[in-house]
Amino acid sequence: MKALWARTTGLDRLIVAVLLLGILASFFLLGARPQGERVLVERGGRLLFSAPLAENRVVDLEGPLGITRLEIRDGQVRILASPCPTKACIGMGAIACAGEMLACVPNELLVRIEGAGKGAAHDLLSR
Amino acid sequence: MTSSAVDPQVLAAARRRTFLALFTALAVALHTLEYLLPAPAPWFRLGFANILTLAALFLYGPRAAWGVTLGRVLLGSLVVGTLFSPGFFLSLAGGTAATAVMTAAYRLGGRRIGPVGVSALGAVGHALGQLALAYLLLVRHPGLWQLLPAFLLFALGAGLANGFAASWLLDLLRGHPAFRGEQEE
């Protein structure tokens, strides 16, 4: 059996490389998720707080370490202040799209955004 | 061969028909086998049947490739019982798009393009054709396009694997006496 590489012509390799690049680019172009609808905050799997993303507000959320301050502004959510030692949650910046998350592990808070649709369902197309 | 009295051209045509029928039959078998395999998601299928379309394309040319693809989709769907169901039309759209892309690549690329390149293009064409029809006919939800990158990446991987398989099959067939002197049109 010939080596796999020897089975491809130069043009084959070029085609595969171009397709691969195109697909990787499409991950960035199409991968953008739709704007989210609601902000949900969970602690230990329980829903702590929920609000529409469109409403500007600042909320204080109680965690085991203290109060984490969450800001919703212009359709974006960010953590303003946190009692945790690492501040990694603040460093995560702002999120805006459905499915995105912010987490503060020390303070056991999980902030996520939920979209309007439930995504493309597969019902009719299950084969 | 015993048929010395037969016109060699008639013999070649009969051989060609026989092998195309075999290719189509094998493609139907693979189509059916693949249907039986569990798929992680609706569209993530490997497209093994395309190996036979590639073999037909490289041995007998574009018309033969069309014959194998369309025959395979029709008969394969009949066998697994999805004829004229949404799945059938998705298969048909994918197969048509893939074969259109592959025959075009084969015509344009000539000797410089091998089965692997053609297969990769065909796989991506298949994925695009199928998703486009799914969007037009069934889902009409922009969220469908978010599936596209992952779907295409999977298709490219499967296309490469099929391309190598087809390349190996072509080597095997071309080494066989029945294919001596059989070159693409």
CSV table of C-alpha atoms in Angstrom, one decimal:
chain,number,residue,atom,x,y,z
A,1,MET,CA,0.0,0.0,0.0
A,2,LYS,CA,1.3,3.4,-1.0
A,3,ALA,CA,1.7,6.1,1.7
A,4,LEU,CA,-1.2,8.4,2.0
A,5,TRP,CA,0.9,11.4,1.1
A,6,ALA,CA,1.9,9.7,-2.2
A,7,ARG,CA,-1.8,9.3,-3.1
A,8,THR,CA,-2.4,13.0,-3.3
A,9,THR,CA,-1.3,15.3,-6.1
A,10,GLY,CA,-0.2,18.9,-5.5
A,11,LEU,CA,-3.6,20.2,-6.5
A,12,ASP,CA,-5.3,17.8,-4.1
A,13,ARG,CA,-3.2,19.2,-1.2
A,14,LEU,CA,-3.9,22.7,-2.3
A,15,ILE,CA,-7.7,22.0,-2.4
A,16,VAL,CA,-7.7,20.4,1.0
A,17,ALA,CA,-5.7,23.3,2.5
A,18,VAL,CA,-8.0,25.9,1.0
A,19,LEU,CA,-11.1,24.1,2.1
A,20,LEU,CA,-9.7,23.7,5.6
A,21,LEU,CA,-8.8,27.4,5.8
A,22,GLY,CA,-12.3,28.3,4.5
A,23,ILE,CA,-13.9,26.1,7.1
A,24,LEU,CA,-11.8,27.5,9.9
A,25,ALA,CA,-12.7,31.0,8.8
A,26,SER,CA,-16.4,30.0,8.8
A,27,PHE,CA,-16.1,29.0,12.4
A,28,PHE,CA,-15.3,32.7,13.1
A,29,LEU,CA,-17.8,34.1,10.7
A,30,LEU,CA,-20.8,31.9,11.4
A,31,GLY,CA,-19.8,30.9,14.9
A,32,ALA,CA,-21.1,34.2,16.3
A,33,ARG,CA,-24.2,33.3,18.3
A,34,PRO,CA,-27.4,35.3,18.4
A,35,GLN,CA,-27.9,37.9,20.9
A,36,GLY,CA,-29.1,36.5,24.2
A,37,GLU,CA,-32.5,37.3,25.8
A,38,ARG,CA,-32.1,36.7,29.5
A,39,VAL,CA,-29.4,36.7,32.1
A,40,LEU,CA,-29.5,33.8,34.6
A,41,VAL,CA,-27.4,33.4,37.7
A,42,GLU,CA,-27.1,30.1,39.3
A,43,ARG,CA,-25.5,28.9,42.5
A,44,GLY,CA,-25.1,25.2,43.1
A,45,GLY,CA,-27.6,24.5,40.3
A,46,ARG,CA,-30.3,26.7,41.8
A,47,LEU,CA,-31.5,29.7,40.0
A,48,LEU,CA,-30.6,32.8,42.0
A,49,PHE,CA,-31.4,35.6,39.7
A,50,SER,CA,-32.9,36.2,36.3
A,51,ALA,CA,-33.4,39.4,34.3
A,52,PRO,CA,-33.8,40.5,30.7
A,53,LEU,CA,-30.6,41.4,29.0
A,54,ALA,CA,-32.1,44.6,27.5
A,55,GLU,CA,-32.6,46.3,30.9
A,56,ASN,CA,-29.7,48.2,32.3
A,57,ARG,CA,-29.1,47.5,36.0
A,58,VAL,CA,-26.6,46.5,38.6
A,59,VAL,CA,-27.3,43.7,41.0
A,60,ASP,CA,-25.6,42.4,44.1
A,61,LEU,CA,-25.4,38.6,44.4
A,62,GLU,CA,-24.8,36.7,47.5
A,63,GLY,CA,-22.2,34.0,47.5
A,64,PRO,CA,-20.4,32.1,50.2
A,65,LEU,CA,-17.5,34.6,50.2
A,66,GLY,CA,-19.6,37.7,50.0
A,67,ILE,CA,-21.2,39.9,47.5
A,68,THR,CA,-20.5,39.8,43.8
A,69,ARG,CA,-21.6,42.8,41.9
A,70,LEU,CA,-23.0,42.2,38.4
A,71,GLU,CA,-23.7,44.8,35.8
A,72,ILE,CA,-26.1,44.5,32.9
A,73,ARG,CA,-25.6,47.4,30.5
A,74,ASP,CA,-26.2,47.8,26.7
A,75,GLY,CA,-27.0,44.1,26.3
A,76,GLN,CA,-23.8,43.1,28.0
A,77,VAL,CA,-23.1,41.4,31.3
A,78,ARG,CA,-19.9,41.8,33.3
A,79,ILE,CA,-18.8,41.3,36.9
A,80,LEU,CA,-17.8,44.6,38.4
A,81,ALA,CA,-16.6,43.5,41.8
A,82,SER,CA,-16.1,40.2,43.5
A,83,PRO,CA,-14.8,39.1,46.9
A,84,CYS,CA,-12.9,36.2,45.5
A,85,PRO,CA,-9.1,36.2,45.7
A,86,THR,CA,-8.2,35.7,42.0
A,87,LYS,CA,-10.7,38.1,40.3
A,88,ALA,CA,-10.7,35.8,37.3
A,89,CYS,CA,-14.4,36.4,36.9
A,90,ILE,CA,-13.8,40.1,36.5
A,91,GLY,CA,-11.1,39.3,34.0
A,92,MET,CA,-13.5,37.3,31.9
A,93,GLY,CA,-14.9,40.6,30.7
A,94,ALA,CA,-18.4,41.1,29.3
A,95,ILE,CA,-20.6,38.6,27.6
A,96,ALA,CA,-23.6,39.2,25.3
A,97,CYS,CA,-24.5,36.1,23.3
A,98,ALA,CA,-26.8,33.2,24.1
A,99,GLY,CA,-24.9,30.3,25.6
A,100,GLU,CA,-22.0,32.4,26.9
A,101,MET,CA,-21.0,32.2,30.5
A,102,LEU,CA,-19.2,34.0,33.3
A,103,ALA,CA,-18.2,32.0,36.3
A,104,CYS,CA,-16.8,32.9,39.7
A,105,VAL,CA,-15.7,29.5,41.1
A,106,PRO,CA,-14.7,30.7,44.6
A,107,ASN,CA,-17.9,32.5,45.1
A,108,GLU,CA,-19.9,29.6,43.5
A,109,LEU,CA,-21.7,31.8,41.0
A,110,LEU,CA,-22.5,30.9,37.4
A,111,VAL,CA,-23.8,33.6,35.1
A,112,ARG,CA,-25.2,32.6,31.8
A,113,ILE,CA,-27.2,34.0,29.0
A,114,GLU,CA,-30.1,32.3,27.5
A,115,GLY,CA,-31.3,32.9,23.9
A,116,ALA,CA,-34.8,33.2,22.6
A,117,GLY,CA,-35.0,30.1,20.4
A,118,LYS,CA,-34.1,26.7,21.6
A,119,GLY,CA,-31.8,26.3,18.7
A,120,ALA,CA,-32.5,24.4,15.5
A,121,ALA,CA,-34.4,21.3,16.6
A,122,HIS,CA,-33.9,18.2,14.6
A,123,ASP,CA,-37.4,16.8,14.9
A,124,LEU,CA,-38.3,16.4,11.2
A,125,LEU,CA,-34.8,15.6,10.1
A,126,SER,CA,-33.8,12.8,12.4
A,127,ARG,CA,-32.4,10.9,9.5
B,1,MET,CA,-11.2,-14.5,-22.6
B,2,THR,CA,-13.3,-16.8,-24.8
B,3,SER,CA,-15.3,-14.2,-26.7
B,4,SER,CA,-12.8,-13.7,-29.5
B,5,ALA,CA,-15.5,-13.3,-32.1
B,6,VAL,CA,-17.1,-10.3,-30.4
B,7,ASP,CA,-16.3,-6.9,-31.5
B,8,PRO,CA,-13.9,-5.5,-28.8
B,9,GLN,CA,-15.9,-2.3,-28.6
B,10,VAL,CA,-19.1,-4.1,-27.8
B,11,LEU,CA,-17.2,-6.1,-25.3
B,12,ALA,CA,-15.8,-3.0,-23.7
B,13,ALA,CA,-19.3,-1.4,-23.5
B,14,ALA,CA,-20.7,-4.6,-21.9
B,15,ARG,CA,-17.9,-4.6,-19.4
B,16,ARG,CA,-18.4,-1.0,-18.6
B,17,ARG,CA,-22.1,-1.5,-18.0
B,18,THR,CA,-21.5,-4.6,-15.8
B,19,PHE,CA,-19.0,-2.7,-13.7
B,20,LEU,CA,-21.2,0.3,-13.4
B,21,ALA,CA,-24.0,-1.9,-12.2
B,22,LEU,CA,-21.6,-3.5,-9.7
B,23,PHE,CA,-20.5,-0.1,-8.5
B,24,THR,CA,-24.1,1.1,-8.1
B,25,ALA,CA,-25.0,-2.1,-6.2
B,26,LEU,CA,-22.0,-1.7,-3.9
B,27,ALA,CA,-22.9,2.0,-3.4
B,28,VAL,CA,-26.5,1.0,-2.5
B,29,ALA,CA,-25.1,-1.6,0.0
B,30,LEU,CA,-22.9,1.0,1.6
B,31,HIS,CA,-25.7,3.6,1.7
B,32,THR,CA,-27.9,1.0,3.5
B,33,LEU,CA,-25.1,0.0,5.9
B,34,GLU,CA,-24.5,3.6,6.8
B,35,TYR,CA,-28.1,4.1,7.4
B,36,LEU,CA,-28.0,1.3,10.0
B,37,LEU,CA,-25.0,2.9,11.8
B,38,PRO,CA,-25.9,5.2,14.6
B,39,ALA,CA,-25.1,8.8,13.7
B,40,PRO,CA,-24.2,11.3,16.4
B,41,ALA,CA,-26.3,14.0,14.7
B,42,PRO,CA,-28.7,13.9,11.8
B,43,TRP,CA,-26.3,15.1,9.1
B,44,PHE,CA,-23.1,13.5,10.4
B,45,ARG,CA,-22.9,10.6,8.0
B,46,LEU,CA,-19.7,9.4,6.4
B,47,GLY,CA,-20.7,9.1,2.8
B,48,PHE,CA,-18.9,5.8,2.0
B,49,ALA,CA,-21.1,5.4,-1.1
B,50,ASN,CA,-19.2,8.3,-2.6
B,51,ILE,CA,-16.1,6.0,-2.9
B,52,LEU,CA,-18.0,4.2,-5.7
B,53,THR,CA,-19.0,7.4,-7.4
B,54,LEU,CA,-15.3,8.4,-7.4
B,55,ALA,CA,-14.3,5.1,-8.8
B,56,ALA,CA,-16.9,5.5,-11.6
B,57,LEU,CA,-15.8,9.1,-12.3
B,58,PHE,CA,-12.1,8.2,-12.6
B,59,LEU,CA,-12.6,5.0,-14.6
B,60,TYR,CA,-15.5,5.9,-16.8
B,61,GLY,CA,-16.0,9.6,-16.6
B,62,PRO,CA,-18.7,12.1,-15.4
B,63,ARG,CA,-21.7,10.5,-16.9
B,64,ALA,CA,-21.0,7.2,-15.2
B,65,ALA,CA,-20.5,9.1,-11.9
B,66,TRP,CA,-24.0,10.7,-12.3
B,67,GLY,CA,-25.5,7.3,-13.0
B,68,VAL,CA,-23.9,5.8,-9.9
B,69,THR,CA,-25.0,8.7,-7.6
B,70,LEU,CA,-28.5,9.0,-8.8
B,71,GLY,CA,-29.0,5.3,-8.9
B,72,ARG,CA,-27.6,4.9,-5.5
B,73,VAL,CA,-29.8,7.6,-3.9
B,74,LEU,CA,-33.0,6.2,-5.5
B,75,LEU,CA,-32.3,2.5,-4.8
B,76,GLY,CA,-30.7,3.1,-1.5
B,77,SER,CA,-33.7,5.1,-0.3
B,78,LEU,CA,-36.0,2.5,-1.6
B,79,VAL,CA,-34.1,-0.2,0.3
B,80,VAL,CA,-34.1,1.7,3.7
B,81,GLY,CA,-37.7,2.9,3.1
B,82,THR,CA,-37.0,6.6,3.1
B,83,LEU,CA,-38.0,7.2,-0.5
B,84,PHE,CA,-39.7,10.6,-0.9
B,85,SER,CA,-39.3,11.4,2.8
B,86,PRO,CA,-37.4,14.5,3.8
B,87,GLY,CA,-34.3,12.4,4.3
B,88,PHE,CA,-34.5,11.3,0.7
B,89,PHE,CA,-34.6,14.8,-0.6
B,90,LEU,CA,-31.7,15.7,1.6
B,91,SER,CA,-29.8,12.7,0.2
B,92,LEU,CA,-30.7,13.7,-3.3
B,93,ALA,CA,-29.7,17.3,-2.8
B,94,GLY,CA,-26.4,16.3,-1.2
B,95,GLY,CA,-25.6,13.7,-3.9
B,96,THR,CA,-26.5,16.1,-6.7
B,97,ALA,CA,-24.4,18.9,-5.3
B,98,ALA,CA,-21.5,16.6,-4.6
B,99,THR,CA,-21.6,15.0,-8.1
B,100,ALA,CA,-21.9,18.4,-9.8
B,101,VAL,CA,-18.8,19.7,-7.9
B,102,MET,CA,-16.8,16.5,-8.4
B,103,THR,CA,-17.5,16.2,-12.1
B,104,ALA,CA,-16.7,19.9,-12.6
B,105,ALA,CA,-13.4,19.5,-10.6
B,106,TYR,CA,-12.6,16.4,-12.6
B,107,ARG,CA,-13.1,18.2,-15.9
B,108,LEU,CA,-11.2,21.3,-14.9
B,109,GLY,CA,-8.4,19.6,-13.0
B,110,GLY,CA,-7.7,16.8,-15.5
B,111,ARG,CA,-4.6,14.9,-14.6
B,112,ARG,CA,-3.5,17.3,-11.9
B,113,ILE,CA,-6.4,16.4,-9.6
B,114,GLY,CA,-6.6,13.0,-7.8
B,115,PRO,CA,-9.4,11.2,-6.1
B,116,VAL,CA,-8.5,12.8,-2.7
B,117,GLY,CA,-9.0,16.3,-3.9
B,118,VAL,CA,-12.1,15.5,-5.8
B,119,SER,CA,-13.5,13.7,-2.8
B,120,ALA,CA,-12.8,16.6,-0.4
B,121,LEU,CA,-14.5,19.0,-2.8
B,122,GLY,CA,-17.4,16.6,-3.2
B,123,ALA,CA,-17.8,16.1,0.5
B,124,VAL,CA,-18.0,19.8,1.1
B,125,GLY,CA,-20.4,20.2,-1.8
B,126,HIS,CA,-22.5,17.5,-0.3
B,127,ALA,CA,-22.7,19.2,3.0
B,128,LEU,CA,-23.5,22.6,1.5
B,129,GLY,CA,-26.1,21.2,-0.8
B,130,GLN,CA,-27.8,19.3,1.9
B,131,LEU,CA,-27.8,22.1,4.4
B,132,ALA,CA,-29.1,24.6,1.8
B,133,LEU,CA,-32.0,22.3,1.0
B,134,ALA,CA,-32.6,21.7,4.7
B,135,TYR,CA,-32.8,25.4,5.1
B,136,LEU,CA,-35.0,26.0,2.1
B,137,LEU,CA,-37.4,23.1,2.7
B,138,LEU,CA,-37.5,22.3,6.3
B,139,VAL,CA,-35.9,24.4,9.0
B,140,ARG,CA,-35.8,28.0,7.9
B,141,HIS,CA,-34.1,29.0,11.1
B,142,PRO,CA,-30.9,31.1,10.8
B,143,GLY,CA,-29.6,29.0,13.7
B,144,LEU,CA,-29.1,26.2,11.2
B,145,TRP,CA,-26.1,28.0,9.8
B,146,GLN,CA,-24.3,27.8,13.1
B,147,LEU,CA,-24.1,24.1,12.5
B,148,LEU,CA,-22.3,24.7,9.2
B,149,PRO,CA,-18.7,25.0,10.3
B,150,ALA,CA,-18.7,21.9,12.4
B,151,PHE,CA,-20.6,20.0,9.8
B,152,LEU,CA,-18.2,21.1,7.1
B,153,LEU,CA,-15.2,20.1,9.1
B,154,PHE,CA,-16.7,16.7,9.7
B,155,ALA,CA,-17.5,16.4,6.0
B,156,LEU,CA,-14.0,17.3,5.0
B,157,GLY,CA,-12.5,14.7,7.3
B,158,ALA,CA,-14.9,12.0,5.9
B,159,GLY,CA,-14.2,13.2,2.4
B,160,LEU,CA,-10.5,12.8,2.9
B,161,ALA,CA,-11.0,9.3,4.2
B,162,ASN,CA,-13.2,8.4,1.3
B,163,GLY,CA,-10.8,9.9,-1.1
B,164,PHE,CA,-8.0,7.7,0.1
B,165,ALA,CA,-10.2,4.7,0.0
B,166,ALA,CA,-11.2,5.5,-3.6
B,167,SER,CA,-7.6,6.0,-4.5
B,168,TRP,CA,-6.7,2.6,-3.1
B,169,LEU,CA,-9.7,1.0,-4.9
B,170,LEU,CA,-8.7,2.6,-8.2
B,171,ASP,CA,-5.2,1.2,-7.9
B,172,LEU,CA,-6.6,-2.2,-7.2
B,173,LEU,CA,-9.1,-2.0,-10.1
B,174,ARG,CA,-6.6,-0.6,-12.6
B,175,GLY,CA,-4.2,-3.4,-11.8
B,176,HIS,CA,-6.9,-5.9,-12.8
B,177,PRO,CA,-7.0,-7.4,-16.3
B,178,ALA,CA,-10.6,-6.4,-16.9
B,179,PHE,CA,-9.5,-2.7,-16.7
B,180,ARG,CA,-6.5,-2.9,-18.9
B,181,GLY,CA,-6.7,-0.2,-21.5
B,182,GLU,CA,-9.7,1.3,-19.7
B,183,GLN,CA,-9.0,4.9,-19.4
B,184,GLU,CA,-11.3,7.8,-18.7
B,185,GLU,CA,-12.9,9.4,-21.6
